[in-house]
CSV table of C-alpha atoms in Angstrom, one decimal:
chain,number,residue,atom,x,y,z
S,970,MET,CA,143.4,164.1,135.1
S,971,ALA,CA,139.4,164.8,134.9
S,972,VAL,CA,138.0,165.6,131.3
S,973,PRO,CA,137.4,169.3,130.7
S,974,ARG,CA,133.4,169.5,130.2
S,975,THR,CA,132.9,171.4,126.9
S,976,ALA,CA,130.0,169.5,124.7
S,977,PRO,CA,126.1,171.1,124.9
S,978,ILE,CA,125.3,167.8,122.6
S,979,LEU,CA,126.7,164.6,122.4
S,980,VAL,CA,125.8,161.5,120.2
S,981,ALA,CA,126.5,157.9,121.2
S,982,SER,CA,127.0,154.5,119.4
S,983,ASN,CA,128.6,151.9,119.8
S,984,ARG,CA,130.5,152.2,115.9
S,985,GLY,CA,131.9,155.4,115.4
S,986,PRO,CA,132.3,157.9,112.4
S,987,VAL,CA,135.9,156.7,111.9
S,988,SER,CA,137.6,153.2,112.1
S,989,TYR,CA,141.1,153.1,111.6
S,990,THR,CA,144.0,150.1,110.2
S,991,LEU,CA,147.1,149.4,112.5
S,992,GLY,CA,150.0,148.7,109.9
S,993,GLU,CA,153.5,146.8,110.4
S,994,ASP,CA,154.9,149.5,111.5
S,995,GLY,CA,152.6,150.4,113.7
S,996,SER,CA,151.4,153.3,111.2
S,997,LEU,CA,147.3,154.0,112.0
S,998,THR,CA,145.4,154.4,108.6
S,999,ALA,CA,142.2,156.0,108.6
S,1000,ARG,CA,138.6,155.1,106.7
S,1001,ARG,CA,135.5,157.4,107.3
S,1002,GLY,CA,132.2,155.9,107.2
S,1003,GLY,CA,128.9,156.8,106.2
S,1004,GLY,CA,125.8,156.5,106.9
S,1005,GLY,CA,122.3,158.2,108.5
S,1006,LEU,CA,124.0,159.3,112.3
S,1007,VAL,CA,127.8,160.7,110.2
S,1008,SER,CA,125.7,163.2,107.5
S,1009,GLY,CA,123.2,164.1,110.7
S,1010,LEU,CA,126.1,165.4,113.3
S,1011,SER,CA,127.0,167.4,109.9
S,1012,ALA,CA,124.0,168.8,109.9
S,1013,ILE,CA,124.7,171.2,113.6
S,1014,GLY,CA,127.8,172.5,111.7
S,1015,PRO,CA,131.0,172.9,113.7
S,1016,ASP,CA,130.8,175.2,115.6
S,1017,ALA,CA,128.2,173.4,118.0
S,1018,ASN,CA,131.3,171.4,119.3
S,1019,ALA,CA,129.3,168.7,119.6
S,1020,VAL,CA,130.8,164.9,120.6
S,1021,TRP,CA,130.3,161.9,119.7
S,1022,VAL,CA,131.5,158.8,122.6
S,1023,CYS,CA,132.4,155.3,120.1
S,1024,ALA,CA,134.0,152.2,121.4
S,1025,ALA,CA,136.9,150.6,119.8
S,1026,LEU,CA,135.9,147.6,117.0
S,1027,GLY,CA,139.4,146.5,116.3
S,1028,GLU,CA,143.1,146.4,116.9
S,1029,GLY,CA,143.5,149.6,114.6
S,1030,ASP,CA,141.4,151.5,117.1
S,1031,ARG,CA,141.7,150.4,120.2
S,1032,ALA,CA,145.3,151.5,119.5
S,1033,ALA,CA,143.7,155.2,118.5
S,1034,ALA,CA,142.1,155.1,121.3
S,1035,ARG,CA,144.8,154.4,123.0
S,1036,ARG,CA,147.4,156.7,121.8
S,1037,ALA,CA,144.1,159.4,122.0
S,1038,GLY,CA,143.8,158.7,126.1
S,1039,ASP,CA,140.9,160.9,127.5
S,1040,SER,CA,141.1,163.1,124.8
S,1041,HIS,CA,139.2,163.3,121.1
S,1042,LEU,CA,140.6,161.5,118.2
S,1043,ASN,CA,142.7,163.7,115.5
S,1044,PRO,CA,140.0,165.7,113.6
S,1045,GLY,CA,142.1,165.1,110.6
S,1046,ASP,CA,140.9,161.7,110.9
S,1047,THR,CA,137.3,162.5,112.0
S,1048,GLY,CA,136.5,165.2,109.2
S,1049,GLY,CA,136.5,167.4,111.6
S,1050,GLN,CA,134.2,166.3,114.5
S,1051,GLN,CA,134.7,165.8,118.1
S,1052,VAL,CA,135.8,161.3,118.6
S,1053,ARG,CA,135.9,160.1,121.7
S,1054,MET,CA,136.7,156.2,121.2
S,1055,LEU,CA,136.4,153.8,124.2
S,1056,ASP,CA,139.2,151.5,124.9
S,1057,ILE,CA,136.6,148.8,126.3
S,1058,ALA,CA,138.6,145.6,127.2
S,1059,PRO,CA,138.7,142.9,124.3
S,1060,ASP,CA,136.9,140.6,126.3
S,1061,VAL,CA,134.0,143.3,127.8
S,1062,PHE,CA,133.5,144.3,124.5
S,1063,ALA,CA,132.7,140.7,122.5
S,1064,ALA,CA,130.7,139.6,125.4
S,1065,ALA,CA,128.4,142.8,125.5
S,1066,TYR,CA,128.2,142.9,122.0
S,1067,ASN,CA,128.2,139.3,120.3
S,1068,GLY,CA,127.3,138.3,123.4
S,1069,ILE,CA,124.5,140.1,124.5
S,1070,ALA,CA,123.9,142.8,121.3
S,1071,ASN,CA,123.7,140.2,118.7
S,1072,SER,CA,122.9,137.2,120.2
S,1073,VAL,CA,120.4,137.7,122.7
S,1074,LEU,CA,118.9,141.6,122.2
S,1075,TRP,CA,118.8,141.3,118.0
S,1076,PHE,CA,117.1,137.6,118.1
S,1077,ILE,CA,114.6,139.1,121.0
S,1078,HIS,CA,114.0,142.1,119.0
S,1079,HIS,CA,113.7,140.6,115.5
S,1080,LEU,CA,111.4,137.5,116.5
S,1081,LEU,CA,114.8,134.7,115.4
S,1082,TYR,CA,114.8,132.6,118.6
S,1083,GLN,CA,114.0,128.9,117.5
S,1084,THR,CA,112.5,128.3,120.5
S,1085,PRO,CA,112.2,124.8,121.0
S,1086,VAL,CA,116.2,124.7,121.7
S,1087,GLU,CA,117.0,128.5,122.2
S,1088,PRO,CA,117.6,130.4,123.9
S,1089,VAL,CA,118.9,129.2,126.7
S,1090,PHE,CA,119.8,131.4,129.8
S,1091,ASP,CA,122.3,130.2,132.1
S,1092,ALA,CA,125.9,131.5,133.8
S,1093,GLU,CA,127.8,132.3,130.8
S,1094,PHE,CA,125.0,134.7,129.7
S,1095,ALA,CA,124.7,135.6,133.3
S,1096,ASP,CA,128.6,136.5,132.6
S,1097,GLN,CA,127.7,138.3,129.4
S,1098,TRP,CA,125.1,140.7,130.6
S,1099,ALA,CA,127.1,141.4,133.2
S,1100,ALA,CA,129.8,142.5,130.5
S,1101,TYR,CA,126.6,144.2,128.4
S,1102,GLU,CA,126.6,146.0,132.0
S,1103,ALA,CA,130.5,147.4,132.0
S,1104,TYR,CA,130.0,148.2,128.4
S,1105,ASN,CA,127.2,150.8,128.8
S,1106,ALA,CA,129.2,151.9,132.3
S,1107,ALA,CA,132.2,153.3,129.6
S,1108,PHE,CA,130.0,154.9,127.2
S,1109,ALA,CA,128.0,156.5,130.4
S,1110,ASP,CA,131.4,157.9,132.1
S,1111,ALA,CA,132.5,159.1,129.1
S,1112,LEU,CA,129.1,160.7,128.5
S,1113,ALA,CA,129.5,162.1,132.0
S,1114,GLU,CA,132.7,163.9,131.6
S,1115,GLU,CA,132.3,165.3,128.4
S,1116,ALA,CA,128.8,167.2,128.6
S,1117,VAL,CA,128.5,170.3,129.9
S,1118,ASP,CA,125.2,171.5,132.1
S,1119,GLU,CA,122.3,170.6,130.7
S,1120,ALA,CA,123.8,168.9,127.7
S,1121,ALA,CA,121.6,167.4,125.2
S,1122,VAL,CA,122.6,163.2,124.6
S,1123,LEU,CA,121.2,160.9,122.2
S,1124,VAL,CA,121.7,157.7,122.5
S,1125,GLN,CA,121.6,155.0,119.8
S,1126,ASP,CA,119.9,151.6,119.5
S,1127,TYR,CA,120.2,148.1,121.7
S,1128,HIS,CA,124.0,148.2,122.0
S,1129,LEU,CA,123.3,151.2,124.4
S,1130,ALA,CA,120.2,150.0,126.2
S,1131,LEU,CA,121.2,151.0,129.5
S,1132,VAL,CA,123.2,154.1,129.5
S,1133,PRO,CA,120.3,156.4,129.9
S,1134,ALA,CA,119.6,155.3,133.2
S,1135,MET,CA,123.3,154.9,134.1
S,1136,LEU,CA,123.7,158.5,132.7
S,1137,ARG,CA,120.5,159.4,134.7
S,1138,GLU,CA,122.7,158.5,138.0
S,1139,ARG,CA,125.7,160.3,136.7
S,1140,ARG,CA,124.3,163.6,135.5
S,1141,PRO,CA,120.6,164.2,136.6
S,1142,ASP,CA,120.9,167.7,135.1
S,1143,LEU,CA,121.7,165.9,131.1
S,1144,ARG,CA,118.7,166.0,128.8
S,1145,ILE,CA,118.8,162.3,127.6
S,1146,GLY,CA,117.3,160.3,124.0
S,1147,HIS,CA,117.2,157.0,123.2
S,1148,PHE,CA,116.9,155.8,119.5
S,1149,SER,CA,116.0,152.6,118.8
S,1150,HIS,CA,116.9,151.6,115.2
S,1151,THR,CA,115.5,147.9,115.1
S,1152,PRO,CA,111.6,146.6,115.9
S,1153,TRP,CA,110.4,146.5,119.1
S,1154,ALA,CA,109.3,142.7,120.3
S,1155,PRO,CA,105.7,142.5,121.7
S,1156,PRO,CA,105.2,141.3,125.4
S,1157,ASP,CA,104.6,137.7,125.0
S,1158,TYR,CA,108.2,137.6,122.9
S,1159,TYR,CA,110.1,139.8,125.1
S,1160,ARG,CA,109.4,138.0,127.9
S,1161,LEU,CA,111.6,135.2,127.0
S,1162,LEU,CA,114.5,137.3,128.5
S,1163,PRO,CA,115.1,136.2,132.3
S,1164,ASP,CA,112.4,138.6,134.2
S,1165,GLU,CA,115.5,140.8,135.6
S,1166,VAL,CA,117.3,141.6,132.4
S,1167,ALA,CA,113.9,142.1,130.5
S,1168,ALA,CA,113.0,145.1,133.4
S,1169,GLY,CA,116.5,146.3,133.1
S,1170,VAL,CA,116.5,147.0,129.8
S,1171,LEU,CA,113.5,148.7,129.8
S,1172,ARG,CA,114.7,150.9,132.8
S,1173,GLY,CA,117.1,151.5,131.0
S,1174,ILE,CA,115.6,153.3,128.4
S,1175,LEU,CA,113.3,155.1,130.4
S,1176,GLY,CA,115.8,157.1,132.5
S,1177,GLY,CA,116.2,158.9,129.2
S,1178,ASP,CA,113.9,162.0,128.8
S,1179,ARG,CA,112.6,161.2,124.7
S,1180,ALA,CA,112.4,157.2,123.7
S,1181,ALA,CA,112.2,156.9,119.5
S,1182,PHE,CA,111.9,155.0,117.1
S,1183,LEU,CA,111.4,154.1,113.6
S,1184,THR,CA,107.5,153.7,113.3
S,1185,GLU,CA,104.8,154.3,115.2
S,1186,ARG,CA,104.6,150.3,115.6
S,1187,TRP,CA,107.5,150.0,117.4
S,1188,ALA,CA,107.3,152.8,119.9
S,1189,GLY,CA,103.7,151.1,120.7
S,1190,ALA,CA,105.3,147.9,121.5
S,1191,PHE,CA,108.1,149.5,123.8
S,1192,ALA,CA,105.4,150.7,125.8
S,1193,ASP,CA,103.2,147.8,125.9
S,1194,CYS,CA,106.5,146.0,127.3
S,1195,CYS,CA,107.1,148.5,129.7
S,1196,ALA,CA,103.0,148.0,131.0
S,1197,ALA,CA,103.5,144.3,130.9
S,1198,VAL,CA,107.0,144.0,132.4
S,1199,LEU,CA,107.1,147.1,134.7
S,1200,GLY,CA,103.7,147.4,135.3
S,1201,ALA,CA,104.2,151.0,133.7
S,1202,GLU,CA,101.2,154.1,133.2
S,1203,ILE,CA,101.6,154.2,129.4
S,1204,VAL,CA,100.3,157.9,128.0
S,1205,ARG,CA,98.0,158.0,124.7
S,1206,ASP,CA,96.5,160.7,122.8
S,1207,GLY,CA,92.5,161.2,121.3
S,1208,ASP,CA,93.5,160.1,117.7
S,1209,GLY,CA,93.4,156.7,117.7
S,1210,ASP,CA,95.0,154.1,115.0
S,1211,GLY,CA,92.2,153.4,113.5
S,1212,ASN,CA,91.7,150.0,115.5
S,1213,GLY,CA,90.2,151.0,118.7
S,1214,ASP,CA,93.8,152.0,120.8
S,1215,SER,CA,95.2,155.6,120.4
S,1216,ALA,CA,98.9,155.7,119.7
S,1217,ALA,CA,101.2,155.3,123.5
S,1218,THR,CA,103.0,158.7,123.9
S,1219,ALA,CA,105.1,158.8,126.9
S,1220,VAL,CA,105.5,156.6,129.9
S,1221,ARG,CA,105.0,157.0,133.4
S,1222,PHE,CA,107.8,155.1,136.3
S,1223,GLU,CA,108.6,156.0,139.3
S,1224,GLY,CA,107.8,159.4,139.3
S,1225,ARG,CA,109.3,160.1,136.2
S,1226,GLU,CA,108.0,160.6,132.4
S,1227,THR,CA,109.8,159.4,129.6
S,1228,ARG,CA,107.9,160.5,125.8
S,1229,LEU,CA,107.8,158.5,123.0
S,1230,GLY,CA,108.8,160.3,119.6
S,1231,VAL,CA,109.1,158.7,116.2
S,1232,HIS,CA,110.8,159.6,113.0
S,1233,GLY,CA,111.7,157.2,110.4
S,1234,LEU,CA,115.0,158.2,109.0
S,1235,GLY,CA,114.5,158.3,105.4
S,1236,ALA,CA,116.6,158.0,101.9
S,1237,ASP,CA,119.4,161.2,102.0
S,1238,ALA,CA,118.1,161.9,98.0
S,1239,ASP,CA,121.3,164.3,97.3
S,1240,PHE,CA,123.6,162.1,97.8
S,1241,LEU,CA,123.0,159.0,96.1
S,1242,ARG,CA,121.9,160.6,92.6
S,1243,GLN,CA,125.1,162.0,93.1
S,1244,ARG,CA,126.9,159.0,93.9
S,1245,SER,CA,125.1,156.9,91.5
S,1246,ARG,CA,125.9,158.7,88.5
S,1247,GLN,CA,129.9,158.4,89.2
S,1248,ALA,CA,131.9,156.6,86.8
S,1249,ASP,CA,132.3,154.1,89.2
S,1250,VAL,CA,128.7,153.0,89.2
S,1251,ASP,CA,128.8,153.9,85.5
S,1252,GLU,CA,131.3,150.5,84.5
S,1253,ARG,CA,129.1,148.4,87.5
S,1254,LEU,CA,126.3,148.9,85.6
S,1255,THR,CA,127.7,148.3,82.2
S,1256,SER,CA,128.7,145.2,83.7
S,1257,LEU,CA,125.9,143.9,85.1
S,1258,ARG,CA,123.6,144.2,82.3
S,1259,ALA,CA,126.3,142.0,80.4
S,1260,GLN,CA,125.6,139.7,83.2
S,1261,ILE,CA,121.6,140.1,82.2
S,1262,GLY,CA,121.9,140.0,79.3
S,1263,PRO,CA,119.7,141.6,76.4
S,1264,GLY,CA,116.1,141.8,77.0
S,1265,ARG,CA,115.8,140.7,79.7
S,1266,LYS,CA,113.8,141.6,83.1
S,1267,SER,CA,115.5,141.8,87.0
S,1268,ILE,CA,114.8,141.0,90.3
S,1269,VAL,CA,117.3,143.1,92.6
S,1270,ARG,CA,117.3,142.2,96.3
S,1271,VAL,CA,120.5,144.5,98.1
S,1272,ASP,CA,121.0,142.6,102.1
S,1273,ARG,CA,123.8,141.8,104.3
S,1274,THR,CA,123.8,137.8,105.1
S,1275,GLU,CA,122.0,138.6,108.6
S,1276,LEU,CA,119.2,135.7,109.0
S,1277,SER,CA,116.1,138.4,109.7
S,1278,LYS,CA,116.4,139.9,106.2
S,1279,ASN,CA,115.2,136.4,105.0
S,1280,ILE,CA,116.9,136.1,101.3
S,1281,VAL,CA,116.5,132.3,102.0
S,1282,ARG,CA,112.7,132.8,101.4
S,1283,GLY,CA,113.7,135.5,98.4
S,1284,LEU,CA,115.5,132.7,96.9
S,1285,LEU,CA,112.7,129.9,97.7
S,1286,ALA,CA,109.5,132.0,95.6
S,1287,TYR,CA,112.1,132.8,93.1
S,1288,ARG,CA,112.3,129.4,92.6
S,1289,ARG,CA,108.9,128.9,93.0
S,1290,LEU,CA,108.5,131.9,90.3
S,1291,LEU,CA,110.5,129.9,87.5
S,1292,GLU,CA,108.5,126.9,88.5
S,1293,THR,CA,104.9,128.0,88.0
S,1294,HIS,CA,105.4,130.4,85.6
S,1295,PRO,CA,107.8,128.7,83.3
S,1296,GLU,CA,107.1,132.3,80.7
S,1297,TRP,CA,110.0,133.4,82.5
S,1298,ARG,CA,112.6,130.9,82.2
S,1299,GLU,CA,115.2,132.8,80.2
S,1300,ARG,CA,113.2,136.3,80.4
S,1301,VAL,CA,114.7,137.1,83.8
S,1302,VAL,CA,117.3,137.3,86.3
S,1303,HIS,CA,117.2,137.7,90.0
S,1304,VAL,CA,120.2,139.6,90.7
S,1305,ALA,CA,120.5,139.0,94.7
S,1306,PHE,CA,123.7,140.4,96.6
S,1307,ALA,CA,124.2,139.3,100.2
S,1308,TYR,CA,126.5,140.8,101.8
S,1309,PRO,CA,128.4,138.6,104.8
S,1310,SER,CA,127.5,140.2,107.6
S,1311,ARG,CA,128.7,138.7,111.2
S,1312,GLN,CA,130.7,135.4,110.4
S,1313,ASP,CA,132.2,135.1,113.8
S,1314,LEU,CA,129.1,133.8,114.9
S,1315,ALA,CA,128.8,130.2,113.9
S,1316,VAL,CA,124.4,130.8,113.1
S,1317,TYR,CA,125.1,134.0,110.1
S,1318,ARG,CA,127.5,131.4,108.3
S,1319,ASP,CA,126.2,129.0,108.3
S,1320,TYR,CA,123.1,130.3,106.8
S,1321,THR,CA,125.9,132.8,104.3
S,1322,GLU,CA,126.4,128.9,103.2
S,1323,ARG,CA,122.8,128.4,103.1
S,1324,VAL,CA,122.3,131.0,100.9
S,1325,ARG,CA,124.9,130.4,98.0
S,1326,ARG,CA,123.5,126.5,98.4
S,1327,ILE,CA,120.1,128.0,97.1
S,1328,ALA,CA,121.4,130.1,94.9
S,1329,GLU,CA,123.8,127.3,93.2
S,1330,GLU,CA,120.5,124.8,93.1
S,1331,ILE,CA,118.4,127.2,90.9
S,1332,ASN,CA,121.1,127.9,88.5
S,1333,ALA,CA,122.1,123.5,88.7
S,1334,GLU,CA,117.9,123.4,88.7
S,1335,TYR,CA,117.2,125.6,85.5
S,1336,GLY,CA,120.2,127.3,83.8
S,1337,THR,CA,120.9,127.3,80.2
S,1338,GLU,CA,124.2,127.9,78.0
S,1339,GLY,CA,122.9,131.9,77.7
S,1340,TRP,CA,121.0,132.0,81.3
S,1341,THR,CA,122.1,132.1,84.8
S,1342,PRO,CA,119.0,132.7,86.7
S,1343,VAL,CA,120.2,133.7,89.8
S,1344,ALA,CA,123.5,136.6,90.0
S,1345,LEU,CA,124.6,135.8,93.4
S,1346,HIS,CA,127.5,138.7,94.7
S,1347,VAL,CA,128.7,138.3,97.8
S,1348,LYS,CA,131.2,141.4,98.0
S,1349,ASP,CA,130.4,143.9,99.7
S,1350,ASP,CA,130.4,146.6,96.7
S,1351,PHE,CA,128.5,149.5,97.6
S,1352,ALA,CA,129.0,151.2,93.7
S,1353,ARG,CA,127.2,147.9,92.2
S,1354,SER,CA,124.4,148.5,94.7
S,1355,LEU,CA,123.9,151.9,93.0
S,1356,ALA,CA,124.0,150.2,89.6
S,1357,ALA,CA,121.7,147.4,90.7
S,1358,TYR,CA,119.7,149.7,91.9
S,1359,ARG,CA,119.0,152.0,88.6
S,1360,LEU,CA,118.2,148.9,86.4
S,1361,ALA,CA,116.1,147.3,88.7
S,1362,ASP,CA,112.4,146.4,87.2
S,1363,VAL,CA,111.6,144.3,90.6
S,1364,ALA,CA,112.7,145.6,94.1
S,1365,LEU,CA,112.2,142.3,96.5
S,1366,VAL,CA,112.6,143.6,100.1
S,1367,ASN,CA,111.4,141.1,102.2
S,1368,PRO,CA,112.3,141.2,105.7
S,1369,ILE,CA,110.8,138.4,108.3
S,1370,ARG,CA,111.6,141.9,110.4
S,1371,ASP,CA,113.1,144.7,110.6
S,1372,GLY,CA,113.5,148.5,112.2
S,1373,MET,CA,112.9,150.7,108.3
S,1374,ASN,CA,115.2,149.0,106.1
S,1375,LEU,CA,116.5,151.5,103.5
S,1376,VAL,CA,116.8,149.7,100.9
S,1377,ALA,CA,113.5,149.5,100.2
S,1378,LYS,CA,113.8,153.6,100.1
S,1379,GLU,CA,116.5,153.6,98.1
S,1380,VAL,CA,115.8,151.9,95.7
S,1381,PRO,CA,113.4,154.4,94.4
S,1382,VAL,CA,115.1,157.2,94.7
S,1383,VAL,CA,117.9,156.1,92.0
S,1384,SER,CA,115.7,153.9,89.6
S,1385,GLU,CA,116.5,155.3,85.7
S,1386,ARG,CA,113.0,153.5,84.5
S,1387,GLY,CA,110.8,153.6,87.6
S,1388,CYS,CA,111.4,150.1,90.1
S,1389,ALA,CA,108.0,147.8,91.3
S,1390,LEU,CA,108.4,146.9,94.6
S,1391,VAL,CA,107.9,143.6,96.2
S,1392,LEU,CA,107.8,144.5,100.4
S,1393,SER,CA,107.2,142.7,103.3
S,1394,ARG,CA,104.5,143.9,105.7
S,1395,GLU,CA,107.0,143.1,109.3
S,1396,ALA,CA,109.5,146.3,107.5
S,1397,GLY,CA,109.6,149.3,109.4
S,1398,ALA,CA,109.5,151.0,105.4
S,1399,TYR,CA,105.8,149.4,105.0
S,1400,ALA,CA,104.2,151.9,107.5
S,1401,GLU,CA,105.4,155.1,104.4
S,1402,LEU,CA,106.1,152.9,101.3
S,1403,GLY,CA,103.5,150.1,101.5
S,1404,ASP,CA,100.0,152.3,99.4
S,1405,ASP,CA,102.0,151.8,96.8
S,1406,ALA,CA,104.6,148.8,97.1
S,1407,LEU,CA,103.2,144.8,96.2
S,1408,VAL,CA,103.0,143.8,99.6
S,1409,VAL,CA,103.6,140.0,101.0
S,1410,ASN,CA,103.7,138.0,104.5
S,1411,PRO,CA,107.6,137.1,104.8
S,1412,TYR,CA,107.1,133.6,105.2
S,1413,ASP,CA,105.0,133.2,102.8
S,1414,VAL,CA,106.9,131.6,99.4
S,1415,GLU,CA,104.1,131.7,97.2
S,1416,ALA,CA,102.8,134.6,97.4
S,1417,THR,CA,106.0,136.1,97.2
S,1418,ALA,CA,105.9,134.5,94.2
S,1419,ARG,CA,102.9,135.7,92.9
S,1420,ALA,CA,103.8,138.6,94.2
S,1421,LEU,CA,107.3,139.1,91.7
S,1422,ASP,CA,105.2,137.6,88.7
S,1423,ALA,CA,102.8,140.7,89.3
S,1424,ALA,CA,105.5,143.3,89.7
S,1425,LEU,CA,107.4,141.8,86.4
S,1426,ARG,CA,104.0,142.1,84.7
S,1427,MET,CA,103.1,145.4,86.4
S,1428,SER,CA,103.2,148.2,82.8
S,1429,ASP,CA,105.6,151.1,82.7
S,1430,GLY,CA,103.5,153.8,83.2
S,1431,GLU,CA,102.5,152.0,86.5
S,1432,ARG,CA,106.1,151.2,87.3
S,1433,ALA,CA,107.2,155.3,86.5
S,1434,ASP,CA,104.0,156.2,88.7
S,1435,ARG,CA,104.4,153.9,91.8
S,1436,THR,CA,108.4,155.0,91.8
S,1437,LYS,CA,107.9,158.9,91.5
S,1438,ARG,CA,105.4,158.2,94.8
S,1439,LEU,CA,107.5,156.0,96.6
S,1440,ALA,CA,110.8,158.1,96.0
S,1441,ALA,CA,108.9,161.2,97.6
S,1442,ALA,CA,107.2,159.2,100.9
S,1443,ALA,CA,111.1,157.8,101.5
S,1444,THR,CA,113.2,160.7,101.4
S,1445,ALA,CA,110.6,162.6,103.4
S,1446,LEU,CA,113.1,163.0,106.7
S,1447,PRO,CA,116.7,162.5,105.2
S,1448,PRO,CA,119.1,161.7,107.9
S,1449,GLN,CA,120.3,165.5,108.7
S,1450,ALA,CA,116.1,166.7,109.5
S,1451,TRP,CA,115.9,163.1,111.0
S,1452,PHE,CA,118.6,163.8,113.4
S,1453,LEU,CA,117.7,167.5,113.9
S,1454,ALA,CA,114.6,166.3,114.7
S,1455,GLN,CA,115.0,164.5,117.4
S,1456,LEU,CA,117.8,166.8,119.2
S,1457,ARG,CA,114.6,169.6,118.6
S,1458,ALA,CA,112.2,166.9,120.5
S,1459,LEU,CA,114.4,166.8,123.0
């Protein structure tokens, strides 16, 4: 039976707003998620008849998707949102998600390959790419079935780069936008991809009416790749960026024009301030303060053990700080939250173990009976993260490369006494926060150690003034406004 076309607004993303756990008795327990998309979709209201299309990520999700069939999930599980969850074959999903999205496209855009030995594009890669195409086609089919005539469709991120063009073939009447939450690689690095794949990803996104990014830098890199790989024409404005080049505003290719947009996702100030003052956060704040000890300063980082987050060099910079500035020994604690990420991939398991090992080495080398230099926490705990935001004297955000990095934006919003921000120039947040942060080259451990020292020595007044300005910039486009801005621009 055909699915009735009911949705004037659709969102597509790999992960949806709800996940399910399958009990031994076959029962399903739903857990609603958070994040910018959830907040954003709620901004349009329950009467808009919007539909969210996502993939089943595990056995519980697949059971829920099968029980729903081609219909939507139980609205009681989704907070009233209409959600269609796709039961994509597990082997297809794994090859598309782990094989291509997380092990190829993520590595390309974050410049993570060790090029003397990787990547290797062989027959296994070809099979994984076919799965990625099938996975994207499943989304395109579902969106085409759900959308009313001339509906607006917002496709999210690198998992679904082929969807806009596929959906255009199925439903040329739709208004289609794609948003990239990652950085975009420069042409020379992007062309590590096989030629047909490099072109296919670009053609996929150019199937939309609009392609949007977190910063002008990433939008410009996408346009440069379109010119270099496809020979596309780049439309530029006349304002320039101060370096002799004007910003790209659209890409013209094969008779179509795809407009480019920039929407710098901001922190949700109201939610963060309310959530960070709840009882469970207060409890963790008390515990963290006891762990740090009276009179000591804190350097806080909150990250997943994602390769691009650069946790290892952050620890090395802290070790260098203790080596070159012995006056900080027993006077500062590095509170490092390194929450395990993508542990089904060996390279991520190895990286997580290296983080643990270096933290242990620092503690063994410099620790005393009453002082542990690194307080490493590896169990994900959002309330504890908020508690760390509140007490941090210094926040270390030093990614190799990051589409935005919301931690850099969240800390100033939650900070109680002001927090000095040591920020990588390769984070998207640098475009908005760089003027009031201590900016570092993420590869330069010596310079990062010097920045940590300067941050620790910053006066209370300067730290408070910078934090106010950082918080204002960080909340300029909160999730609901970010989502609605994309929808209006489409």
